[in-house]
Coordinates of C-alpha atoms in Angstrom, one line a residue:
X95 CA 130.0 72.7 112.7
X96 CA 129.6 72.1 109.0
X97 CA 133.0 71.8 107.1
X98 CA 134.1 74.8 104.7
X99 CA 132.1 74.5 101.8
X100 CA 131.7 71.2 101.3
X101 CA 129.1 70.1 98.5
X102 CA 125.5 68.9 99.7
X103 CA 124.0 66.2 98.2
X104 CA 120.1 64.7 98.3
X105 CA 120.0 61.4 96.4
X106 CA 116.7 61.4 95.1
X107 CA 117.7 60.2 91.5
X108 CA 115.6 56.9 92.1
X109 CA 111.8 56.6 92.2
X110 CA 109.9 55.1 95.8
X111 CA 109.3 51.6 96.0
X112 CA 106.3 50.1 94.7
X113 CA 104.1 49.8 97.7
X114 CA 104.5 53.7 98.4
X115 CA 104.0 53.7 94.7
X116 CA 101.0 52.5 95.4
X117 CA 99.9 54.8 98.2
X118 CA 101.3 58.3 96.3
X119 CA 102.0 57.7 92.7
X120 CA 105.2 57.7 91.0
X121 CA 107.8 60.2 93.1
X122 CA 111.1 60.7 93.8
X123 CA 111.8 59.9 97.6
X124 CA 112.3 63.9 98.5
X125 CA 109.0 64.5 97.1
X126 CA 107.1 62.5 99.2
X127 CA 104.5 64.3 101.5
X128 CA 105.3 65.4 104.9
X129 CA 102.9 67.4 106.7
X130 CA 101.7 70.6 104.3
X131 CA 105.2 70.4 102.8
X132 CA 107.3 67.9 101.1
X133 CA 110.2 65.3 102.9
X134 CA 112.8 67.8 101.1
X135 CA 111.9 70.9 103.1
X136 CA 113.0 68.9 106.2
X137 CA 116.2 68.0 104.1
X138 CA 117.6 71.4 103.6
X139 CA 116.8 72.7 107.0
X140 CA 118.7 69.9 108.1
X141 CA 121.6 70.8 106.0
X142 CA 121.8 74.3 106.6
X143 CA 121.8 73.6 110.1
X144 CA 124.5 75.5 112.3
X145 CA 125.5 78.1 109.2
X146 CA 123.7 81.1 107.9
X147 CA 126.3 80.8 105.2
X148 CA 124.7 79.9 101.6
X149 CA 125.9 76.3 101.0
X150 CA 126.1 74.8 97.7
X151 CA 122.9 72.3 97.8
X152 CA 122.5 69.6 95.0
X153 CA 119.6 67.3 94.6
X154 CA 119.1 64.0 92.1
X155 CA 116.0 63.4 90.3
X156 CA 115.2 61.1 87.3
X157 CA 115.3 62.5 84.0
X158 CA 111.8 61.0 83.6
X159 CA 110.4 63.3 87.0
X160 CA 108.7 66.6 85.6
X161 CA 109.6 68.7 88.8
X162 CA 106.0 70.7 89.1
X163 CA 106.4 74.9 88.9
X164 CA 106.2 75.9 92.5
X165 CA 108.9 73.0 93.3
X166 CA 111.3 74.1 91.4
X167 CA 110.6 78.0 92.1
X168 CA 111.1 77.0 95.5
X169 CA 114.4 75.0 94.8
X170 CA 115.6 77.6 93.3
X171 CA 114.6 80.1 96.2
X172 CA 116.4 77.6 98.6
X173 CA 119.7 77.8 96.5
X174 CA 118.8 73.4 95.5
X175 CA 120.0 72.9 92.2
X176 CA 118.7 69.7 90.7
X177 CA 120.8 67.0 88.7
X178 CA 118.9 65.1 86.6
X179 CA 120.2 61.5 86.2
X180 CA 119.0 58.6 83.8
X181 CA 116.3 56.1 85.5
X182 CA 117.3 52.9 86.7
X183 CA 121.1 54.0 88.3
X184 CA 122.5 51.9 91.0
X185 CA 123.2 54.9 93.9
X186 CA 126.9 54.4 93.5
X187 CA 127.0 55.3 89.7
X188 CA 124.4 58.1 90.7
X189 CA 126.7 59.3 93.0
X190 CA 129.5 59.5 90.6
X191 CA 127.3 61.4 87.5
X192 CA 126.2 63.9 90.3
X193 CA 129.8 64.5 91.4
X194 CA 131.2 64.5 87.8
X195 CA 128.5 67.0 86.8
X196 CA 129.3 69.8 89.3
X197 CA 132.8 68.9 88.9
X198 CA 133.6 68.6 92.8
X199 CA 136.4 66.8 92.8
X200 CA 138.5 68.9 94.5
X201 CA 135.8 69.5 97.8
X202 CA 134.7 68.0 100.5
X203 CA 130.8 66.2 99.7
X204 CA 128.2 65.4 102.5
X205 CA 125.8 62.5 101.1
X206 CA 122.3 62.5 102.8
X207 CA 119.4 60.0 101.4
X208 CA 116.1 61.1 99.8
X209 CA 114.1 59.4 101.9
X210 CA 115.8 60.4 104.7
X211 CA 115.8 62.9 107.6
X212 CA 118.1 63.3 111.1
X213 CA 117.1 65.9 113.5
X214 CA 120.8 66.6 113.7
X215 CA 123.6 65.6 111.1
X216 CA 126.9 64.5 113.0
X217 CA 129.8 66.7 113.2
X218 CA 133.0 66.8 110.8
X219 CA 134.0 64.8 107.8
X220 CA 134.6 61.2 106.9
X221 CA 132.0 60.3 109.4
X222 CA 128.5 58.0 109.0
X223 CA 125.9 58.6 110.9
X224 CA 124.4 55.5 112.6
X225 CA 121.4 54.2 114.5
X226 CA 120.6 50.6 116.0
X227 CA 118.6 48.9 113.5
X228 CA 114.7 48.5 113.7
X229 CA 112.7 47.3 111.4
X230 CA 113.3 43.8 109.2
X231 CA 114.4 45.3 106.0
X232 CA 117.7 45.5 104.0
X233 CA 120.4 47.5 105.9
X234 CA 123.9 48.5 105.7
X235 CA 125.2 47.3 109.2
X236 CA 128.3 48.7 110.3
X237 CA 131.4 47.2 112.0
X238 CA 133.4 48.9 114.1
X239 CA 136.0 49.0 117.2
X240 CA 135.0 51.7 119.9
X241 CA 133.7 54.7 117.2
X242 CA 136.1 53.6 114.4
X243 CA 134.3 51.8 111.3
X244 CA 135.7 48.6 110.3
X245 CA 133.6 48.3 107.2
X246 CA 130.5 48.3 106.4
X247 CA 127.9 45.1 105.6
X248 CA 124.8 44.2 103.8
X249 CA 122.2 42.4 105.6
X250 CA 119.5 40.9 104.1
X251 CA 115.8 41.1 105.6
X252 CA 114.8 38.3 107.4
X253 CA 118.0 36.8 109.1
X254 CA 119.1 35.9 111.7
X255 CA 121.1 38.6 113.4
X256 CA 122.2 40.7 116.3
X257 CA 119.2 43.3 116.2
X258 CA 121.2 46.0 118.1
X259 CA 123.7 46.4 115.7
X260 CA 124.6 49.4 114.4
X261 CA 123.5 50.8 110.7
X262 CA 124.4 53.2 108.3
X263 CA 120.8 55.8 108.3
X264 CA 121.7 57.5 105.2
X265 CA 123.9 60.3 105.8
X266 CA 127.6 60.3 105.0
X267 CA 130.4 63.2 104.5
X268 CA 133.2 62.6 103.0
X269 CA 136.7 64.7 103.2
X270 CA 137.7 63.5 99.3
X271 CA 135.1 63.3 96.5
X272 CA 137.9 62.1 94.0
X273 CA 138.7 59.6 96.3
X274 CA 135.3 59.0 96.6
X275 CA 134.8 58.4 92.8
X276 CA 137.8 56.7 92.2
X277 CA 136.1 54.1 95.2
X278 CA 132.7 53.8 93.6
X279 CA 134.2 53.3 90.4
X280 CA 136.6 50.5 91.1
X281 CA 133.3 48.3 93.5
X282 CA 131.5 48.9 89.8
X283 CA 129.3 51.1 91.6
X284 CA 128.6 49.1 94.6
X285 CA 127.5 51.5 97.2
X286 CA 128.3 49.6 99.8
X287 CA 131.7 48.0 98.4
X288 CA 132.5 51.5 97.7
X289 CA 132.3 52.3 101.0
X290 CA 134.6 50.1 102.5
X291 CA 137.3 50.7 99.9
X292 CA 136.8 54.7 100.3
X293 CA 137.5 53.8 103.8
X294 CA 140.6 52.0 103.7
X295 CA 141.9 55.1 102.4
X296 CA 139.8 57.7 104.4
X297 CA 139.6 55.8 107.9
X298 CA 136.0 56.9 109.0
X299 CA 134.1 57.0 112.3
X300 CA 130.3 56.8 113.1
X301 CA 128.1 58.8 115.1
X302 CA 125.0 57.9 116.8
X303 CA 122.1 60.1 115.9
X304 CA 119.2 60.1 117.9
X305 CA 116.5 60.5 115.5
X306 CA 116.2 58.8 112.5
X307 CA 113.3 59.5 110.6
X308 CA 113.1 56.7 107.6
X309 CA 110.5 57.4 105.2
X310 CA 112.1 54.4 102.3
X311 CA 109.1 52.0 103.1
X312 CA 106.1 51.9 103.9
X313 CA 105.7 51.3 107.3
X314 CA 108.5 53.3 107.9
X315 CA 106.9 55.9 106.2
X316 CA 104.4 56.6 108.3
X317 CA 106.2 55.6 111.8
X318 CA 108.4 58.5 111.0
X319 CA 105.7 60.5 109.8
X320 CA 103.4 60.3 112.6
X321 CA 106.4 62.2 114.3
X322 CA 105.3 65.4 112.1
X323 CA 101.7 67.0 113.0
X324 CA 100.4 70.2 111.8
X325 CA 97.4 71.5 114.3
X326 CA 95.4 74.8 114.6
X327 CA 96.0 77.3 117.6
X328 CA 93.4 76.2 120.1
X329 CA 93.8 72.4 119.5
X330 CA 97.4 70.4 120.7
X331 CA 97.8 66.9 119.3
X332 CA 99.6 63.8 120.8
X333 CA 100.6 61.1 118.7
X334 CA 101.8 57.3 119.7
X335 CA 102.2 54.3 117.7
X336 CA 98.4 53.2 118.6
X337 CA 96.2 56.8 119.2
X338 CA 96.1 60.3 118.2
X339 CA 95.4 62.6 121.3
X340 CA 93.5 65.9 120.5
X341 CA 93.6 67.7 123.4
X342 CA 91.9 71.6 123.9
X343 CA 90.6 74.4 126.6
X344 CA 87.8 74.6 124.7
X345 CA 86.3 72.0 126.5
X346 CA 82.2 72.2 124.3
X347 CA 84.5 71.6 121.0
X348 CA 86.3 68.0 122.4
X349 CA 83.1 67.1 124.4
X350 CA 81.1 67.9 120.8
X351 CA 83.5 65.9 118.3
X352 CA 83.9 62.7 120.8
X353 CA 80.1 63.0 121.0
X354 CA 79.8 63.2 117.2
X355 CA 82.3 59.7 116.7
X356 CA 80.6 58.1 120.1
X357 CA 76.8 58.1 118.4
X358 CA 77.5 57.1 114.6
X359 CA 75.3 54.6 113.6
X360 CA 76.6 51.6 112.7
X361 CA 76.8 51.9 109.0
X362 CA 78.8 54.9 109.2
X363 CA 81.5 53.1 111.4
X364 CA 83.4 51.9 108.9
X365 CA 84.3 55.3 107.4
X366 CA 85.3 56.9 110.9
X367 CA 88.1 57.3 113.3
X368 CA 87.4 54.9 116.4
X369 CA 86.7 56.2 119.2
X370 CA 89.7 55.2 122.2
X371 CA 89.0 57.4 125.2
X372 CA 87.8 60.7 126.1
X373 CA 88.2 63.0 129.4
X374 CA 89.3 65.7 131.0
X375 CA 93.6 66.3 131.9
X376 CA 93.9 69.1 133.9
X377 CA 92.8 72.5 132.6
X378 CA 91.9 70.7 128.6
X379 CA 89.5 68.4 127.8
X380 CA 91.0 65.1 125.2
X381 CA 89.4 62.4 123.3
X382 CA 91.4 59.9 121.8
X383 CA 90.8 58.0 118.1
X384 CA 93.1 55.2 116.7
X385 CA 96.1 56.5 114.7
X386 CA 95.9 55.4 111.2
X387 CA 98.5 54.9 109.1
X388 CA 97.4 56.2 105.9
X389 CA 97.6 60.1 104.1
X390 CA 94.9 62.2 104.0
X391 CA 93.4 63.5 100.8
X392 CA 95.0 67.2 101.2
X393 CA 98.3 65.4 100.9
X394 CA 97.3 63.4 98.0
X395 CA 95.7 66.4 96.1
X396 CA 98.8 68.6 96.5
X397 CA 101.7 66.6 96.7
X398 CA 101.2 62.9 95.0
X399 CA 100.9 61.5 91.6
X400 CA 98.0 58.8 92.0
X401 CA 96.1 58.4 88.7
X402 CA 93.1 58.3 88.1
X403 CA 91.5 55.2 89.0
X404 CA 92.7 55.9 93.0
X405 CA 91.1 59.5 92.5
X406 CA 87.8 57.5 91.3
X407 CA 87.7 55.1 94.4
X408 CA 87.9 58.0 96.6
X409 CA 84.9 59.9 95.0
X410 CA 83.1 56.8 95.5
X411 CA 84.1 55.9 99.0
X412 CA 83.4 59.9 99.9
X413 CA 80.2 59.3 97.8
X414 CA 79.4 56.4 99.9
X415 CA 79.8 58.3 103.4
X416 CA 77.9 61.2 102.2
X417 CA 74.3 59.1 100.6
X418 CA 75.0 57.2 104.4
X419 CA 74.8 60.1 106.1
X420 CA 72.1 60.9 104.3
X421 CA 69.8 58.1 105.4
X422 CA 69.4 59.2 109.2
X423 CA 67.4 62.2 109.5
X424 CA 67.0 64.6 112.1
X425 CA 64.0 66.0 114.5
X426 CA 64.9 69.7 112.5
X427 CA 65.1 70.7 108.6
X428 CA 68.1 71.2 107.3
X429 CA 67.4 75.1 107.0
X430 CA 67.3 75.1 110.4
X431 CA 71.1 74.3 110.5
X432 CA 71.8 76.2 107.1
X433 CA 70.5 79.3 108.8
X434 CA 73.2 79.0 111.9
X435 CA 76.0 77.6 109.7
X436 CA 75.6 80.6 106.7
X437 CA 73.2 83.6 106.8
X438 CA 73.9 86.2 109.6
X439 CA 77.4 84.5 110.7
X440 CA 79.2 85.0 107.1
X441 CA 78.3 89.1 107.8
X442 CA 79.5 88.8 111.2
X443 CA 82.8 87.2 110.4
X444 CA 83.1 89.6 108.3
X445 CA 82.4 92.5 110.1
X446 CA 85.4 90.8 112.7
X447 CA 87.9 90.6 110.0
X448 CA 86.7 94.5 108.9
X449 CA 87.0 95.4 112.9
X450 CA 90.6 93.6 113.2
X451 CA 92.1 94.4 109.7
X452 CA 90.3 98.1 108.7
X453 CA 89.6 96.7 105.5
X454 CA 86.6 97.9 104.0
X455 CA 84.3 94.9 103.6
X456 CA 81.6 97.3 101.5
X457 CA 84.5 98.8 99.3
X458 CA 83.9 97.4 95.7
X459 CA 87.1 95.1 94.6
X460 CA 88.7 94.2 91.3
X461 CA 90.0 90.9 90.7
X462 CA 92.0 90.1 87.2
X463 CA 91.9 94.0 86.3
X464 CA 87.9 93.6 86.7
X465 CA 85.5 95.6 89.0
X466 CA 83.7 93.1 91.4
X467 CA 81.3 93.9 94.5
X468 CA 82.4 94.8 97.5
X469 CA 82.8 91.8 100.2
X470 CA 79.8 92.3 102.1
X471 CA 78.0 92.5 98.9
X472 CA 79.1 89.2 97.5
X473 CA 78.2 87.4 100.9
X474 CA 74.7 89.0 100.6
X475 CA 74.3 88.0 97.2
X476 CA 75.6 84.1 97.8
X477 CA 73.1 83.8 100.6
X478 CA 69.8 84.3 97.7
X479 CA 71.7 81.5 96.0
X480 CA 70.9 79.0 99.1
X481 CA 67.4 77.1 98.5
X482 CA 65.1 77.0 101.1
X483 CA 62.9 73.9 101.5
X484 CA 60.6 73.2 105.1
X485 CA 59.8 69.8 103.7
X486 CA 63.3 68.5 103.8
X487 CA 65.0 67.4 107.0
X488 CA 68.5 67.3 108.6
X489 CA 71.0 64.6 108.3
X490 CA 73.8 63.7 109.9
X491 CA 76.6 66.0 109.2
X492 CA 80.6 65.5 109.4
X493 CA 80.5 69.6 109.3
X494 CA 83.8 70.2 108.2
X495 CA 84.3 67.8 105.2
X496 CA 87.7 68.9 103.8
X497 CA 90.5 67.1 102.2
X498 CA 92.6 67.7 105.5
X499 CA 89.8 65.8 107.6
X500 CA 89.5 62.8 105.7
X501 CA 92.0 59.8 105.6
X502 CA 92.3 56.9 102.7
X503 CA 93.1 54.0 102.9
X504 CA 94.6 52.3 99.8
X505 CA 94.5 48.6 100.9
X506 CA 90.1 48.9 101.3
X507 CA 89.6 52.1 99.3
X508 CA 87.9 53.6 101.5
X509 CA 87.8 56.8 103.5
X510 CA 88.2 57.6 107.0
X511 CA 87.0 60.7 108.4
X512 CA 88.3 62.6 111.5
X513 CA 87.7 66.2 113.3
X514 CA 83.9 66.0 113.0
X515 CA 82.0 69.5 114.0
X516 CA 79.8 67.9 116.3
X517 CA 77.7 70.7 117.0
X518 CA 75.6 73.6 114.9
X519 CA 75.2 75.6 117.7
X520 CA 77.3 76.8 120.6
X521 CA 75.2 75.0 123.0
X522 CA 73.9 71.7 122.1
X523 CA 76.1 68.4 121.0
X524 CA 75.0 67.3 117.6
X525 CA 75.5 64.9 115.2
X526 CA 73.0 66.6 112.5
X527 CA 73.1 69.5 110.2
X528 CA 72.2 70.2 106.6
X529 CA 74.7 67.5 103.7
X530 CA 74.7 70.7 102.1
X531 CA 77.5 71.9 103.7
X532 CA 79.3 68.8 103.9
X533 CA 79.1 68.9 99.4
X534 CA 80.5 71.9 99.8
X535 CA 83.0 71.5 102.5
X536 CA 84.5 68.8 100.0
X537 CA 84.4 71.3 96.8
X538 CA 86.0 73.6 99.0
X539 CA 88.9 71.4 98.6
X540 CA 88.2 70.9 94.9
X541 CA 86.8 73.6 93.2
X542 CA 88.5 76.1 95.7
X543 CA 91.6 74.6 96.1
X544 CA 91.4 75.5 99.4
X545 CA 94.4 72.7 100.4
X546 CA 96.6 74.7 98.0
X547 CA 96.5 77.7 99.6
X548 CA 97.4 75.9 103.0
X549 CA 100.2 74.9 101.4
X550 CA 101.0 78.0 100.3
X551 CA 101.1 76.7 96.5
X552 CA 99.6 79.6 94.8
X553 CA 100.9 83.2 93.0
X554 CA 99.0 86.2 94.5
X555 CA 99.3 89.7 92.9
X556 CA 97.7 93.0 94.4
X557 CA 98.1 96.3 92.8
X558 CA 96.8 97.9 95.9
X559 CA 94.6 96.9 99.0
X560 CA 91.6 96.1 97.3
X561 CA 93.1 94.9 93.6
X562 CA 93.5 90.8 93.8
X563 CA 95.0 87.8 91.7
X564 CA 95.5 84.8 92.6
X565 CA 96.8 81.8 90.0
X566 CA 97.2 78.4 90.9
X567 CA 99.6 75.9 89.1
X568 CA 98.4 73.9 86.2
X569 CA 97.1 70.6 86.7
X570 CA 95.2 68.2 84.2
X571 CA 94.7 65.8 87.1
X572 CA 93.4 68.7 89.0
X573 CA 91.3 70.0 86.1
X574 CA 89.8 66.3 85.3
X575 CA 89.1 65.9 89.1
X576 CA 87.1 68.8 88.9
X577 CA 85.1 68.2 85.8
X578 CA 84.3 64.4 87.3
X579 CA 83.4 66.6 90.6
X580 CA 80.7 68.5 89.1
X581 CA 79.0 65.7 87.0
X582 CA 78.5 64.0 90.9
X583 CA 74.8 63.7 91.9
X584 CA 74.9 63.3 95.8
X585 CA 72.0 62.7 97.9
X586 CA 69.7 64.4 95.0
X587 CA 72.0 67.2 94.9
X588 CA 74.0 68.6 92.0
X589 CA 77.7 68.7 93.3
X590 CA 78.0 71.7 91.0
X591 CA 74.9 73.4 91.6
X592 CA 74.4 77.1 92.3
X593 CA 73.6 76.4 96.0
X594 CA 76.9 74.7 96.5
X595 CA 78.6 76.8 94.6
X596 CA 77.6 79.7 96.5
X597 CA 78.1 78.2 100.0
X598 CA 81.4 77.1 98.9
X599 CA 82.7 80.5 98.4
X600 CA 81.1 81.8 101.6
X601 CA 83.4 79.2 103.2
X602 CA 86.1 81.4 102.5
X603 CA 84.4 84.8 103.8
X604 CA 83.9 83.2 106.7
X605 CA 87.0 81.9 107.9
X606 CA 88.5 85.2 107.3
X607 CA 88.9 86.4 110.9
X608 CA 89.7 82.7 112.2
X609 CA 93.5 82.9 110.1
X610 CA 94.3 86.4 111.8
X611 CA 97.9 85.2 112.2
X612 CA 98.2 84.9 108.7
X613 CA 97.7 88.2 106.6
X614 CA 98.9 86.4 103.4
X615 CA 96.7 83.9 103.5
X616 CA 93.8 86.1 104.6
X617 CA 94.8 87.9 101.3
X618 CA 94.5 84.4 99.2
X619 CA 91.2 83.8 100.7
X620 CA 90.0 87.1 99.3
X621 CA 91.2 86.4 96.1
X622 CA 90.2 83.2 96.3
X623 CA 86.7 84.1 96.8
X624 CA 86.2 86.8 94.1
X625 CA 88.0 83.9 91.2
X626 CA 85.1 81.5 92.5
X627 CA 82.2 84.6 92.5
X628 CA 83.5 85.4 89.0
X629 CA 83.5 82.0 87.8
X630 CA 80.0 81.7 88.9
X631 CA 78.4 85.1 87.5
X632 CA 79.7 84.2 84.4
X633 CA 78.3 80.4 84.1
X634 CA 74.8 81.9 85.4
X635 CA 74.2 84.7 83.5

């Protein structure tokens, strides 16, 4: 049970260390990416646990941190006010400002760590919530008789110590935030020291917790992040310390993407998944790749702060693996797979999504107040746009070259691609298809944002049915990433040209029907598509 409104707490007034500085660019420890989210989503669930009472929830951030639009809409939503507190506080002096500046003295305060998240918070008030240490870092170990803390102790990474010991794991309520204060300010704003004199006062008493999900370091980052996977309906996921399991009924689709990772040449190895195991479990089919502990490129694009250089090494790296693929060729032309990929199946999936929804796919539109064609139209229209050419031959093809499917690895700089197509058609296992596509799989990430509108990090407006607008937050990272995008010449082919362009927004036609569990998103897609249409009629007139 939560205590009667008692003030909640994120201390995230301290930017991440520098090696996840290094992997995600300068953040506060709440902001960190988790999933298609942020770590702070999981942070508020977990304190509104067990109440459908609206709790007073604070958060710190540096006064440097320029909380982005939709964060702070959706703080706000969530009833998270932030504090913003000078850079370079110890926590204990944080602590303090954040109390002093909501002028809590009088209530109860429940303390949980921005980097930080418990499955389930312990019960009641003067309590810490504990775990048995395990990983070699800097902890705050805690002595107690039975359940009754003693005090608590700083160990130092690297000692020699009993590893089964109990430590603090960064959540703390606390029945007197004036006794609090009054503690913190008489250690001079040791944390730790302030502890132990709050509880000399306050006797407190720890609780094991059974998950502790640290995400303060690096490699306890991604140990507690492997813990999170998002997947799509037909697919399930298994994740361990050493593989990823991707396990399905749709037994063609795993045979088809092992097949594609099992017959890579060589040169391509290097910017893959490995290849563990494959087989059949039952009922599913599985294959099994190595689990690598690094972000993929949606999460970076939405949620991090790397600069430009890291942006740079991963157009290069993705440059590289395309101008690879490029350099096996295939017994068919590319047409030949551009013809089953596009052409008759954009009007088809469309015709599904018409059949499912009863929207009108030959009912003109307006987008921004503006007349536009009518759906089937536009996909009509895009597929004139796409080249035809007998002379040039297939390649091998990832065939589904988003942001979300492609790992990076800051230590090499280079990319790491997983969830490969591995076929064109619904009967034969291939590893070829047109690079084409794969261009414009990755500028359907860039240029069409598509990783935002997973994320749901967009504004959508309709009038009526068939009126659309969609805005996206302002980014100059976003906006020079683009601009560097479309000056790209890969494998002889203009990154921005009208071919890519036009298959780009056919992408998002076409996947219309395959988000039927999502009507808002099908929505974004629509206006998604007629802001990219738009933004092409009027660069080619």
């Amino acid at each position: 049970m939560i205590p009667s409104n008692p003030i909640n707490l994120i201390m995230s007034g301290a930017y991440i260390s520098n090696e996840l500085i290094a992997e995600f660019g300068p953040l506060p420890p709440a902001f960190l990416p988790l999933g298609v989210g942020r770590l702070y989503d999981k942070q508020i669930s977990c304190l509104k646990q067990d109440t459908k009472e609206v709790i007073p929830i604070y958060i710190t951030l540096p006064e440097s941190f320029e909380i982005p639009c939709h964060d702070l809409q959706y703080l706000k939503e969530k009833g998270v006010t932030p504090i913003f507190i000078p850079d370079g506080l110890e926590l204990g002096e944080a602590i303090v400002l954040a109390i002093n500046s909501i002028s809590a003295y009088s209530s109860s305060i429940r303390i949980l760590h921005g980097d930080t998240v418990l499955n389930r918070l312990p019960n009641g008030l003067d309590v810490a919530a504990a775990h048995p240490e395990k990983d070699d870092y800097c902890w705050a170990a805690i002595n107690h008789t039975n359940n009754q803390i003693d005090n608590f102790e700083l160990i130092e990474a690297a000692t020699e110590r009993n590893l089964d010991r109990s430590v603090a794991c960064g959540y703390f309520a606390f029945s007197s935030c004036s006794e609090l204060v009054r503690s913190m300010v008489r250690s001079r704003y040791d944390f730790i020291k302030g502890l132990n004199l709050y509880n000399k006062r306050y006797p407190m008493r720890m609780e094991h917790v059974e998950d502790w999900y640290d995400f303060g370091h690096l490699q306890t980052y991604y140990h507690s992040r492997r813990m999170v996977s998002t997947s799509r309906s037909f697919n399930s996921l298994q994740i361990t310390d050493t593989d990823v399991r991707k396990y399905s009924t749709d037994h063609f689709k795993m045979e088809a993407e092992a097949h594609w990772f099992a017959n890579l040449p060589p040169l391509l190895l290097p910017y893959s998944a490995r290849l563990l195991d494959k087989g059949i479990e039952g009922n599913r089919t599985f294959y099994a790749t190595e689990y690598q502990y690094t972000p993929n490129l949606s999460e970076l694009f939405v949620f991090s702060e790397i600069g430009k250089v890291t942006w740079k090494k991963i157009l290069n790296s993705s440059i590289s693996f395309l101008e690879n693929c490029n350099k096996y060729k295939g017994n068919k032309t590319r047409d030949h797979y551009m013809n089953l990929l596009m052409g008759s199946k954009t009007i088809s999936r469309l015709e599904r999504y018409s059949e499912e929804t009863g929207f009108n796919i030959e009912r003109p539109l307006q987008f921004n107040g503006s007349n536009t064609p009518s759906l089937l139209n536009i996909a009509e229209t895009l597929q004139t746009m796409i080249s035809e050419n007998s002379e040039e031959f297939s390649t091998i093809m990832h065939g589904d070259f988003h942001f979300g499917n492609i790992l990076y690895n800051s230590r090499n700089s280079r990319i790491s691609v997983i969830d490969p197509r591995g076929y064109v058609s619904d009967k034969d296992l291939d590893i070829y298809g047109d690079i084409r596509y794969d261009i414009a799989k990755y500028s359907h990430s860039i240029n069409g944002l598509y990783d935002l509108i997973i994320a749901g990090r967009y504004s959508l407006t309709q009038d009526h049915d068939y009126s659309f607008f969609i805005e996206f937050e302002k980014s100059q990272q976003r906006d020079w990433l683009q601009k560097i995008f479309s000056e790209l010449i890969i494998a002889n082919i203009a990154a921005n040209s009208l071919e890519i362009q036009a298959i780009t927004i056919s992408l998002f036609l076409s996947m219309l029907p395959l988000h039927a569990d999502r009507p808002d998103r099908q929505a974004a897609f629509i206006a998604n598509a007629l802001r990219l249409f738009s933004n092409l009629e009027s660069t080619h007139k």
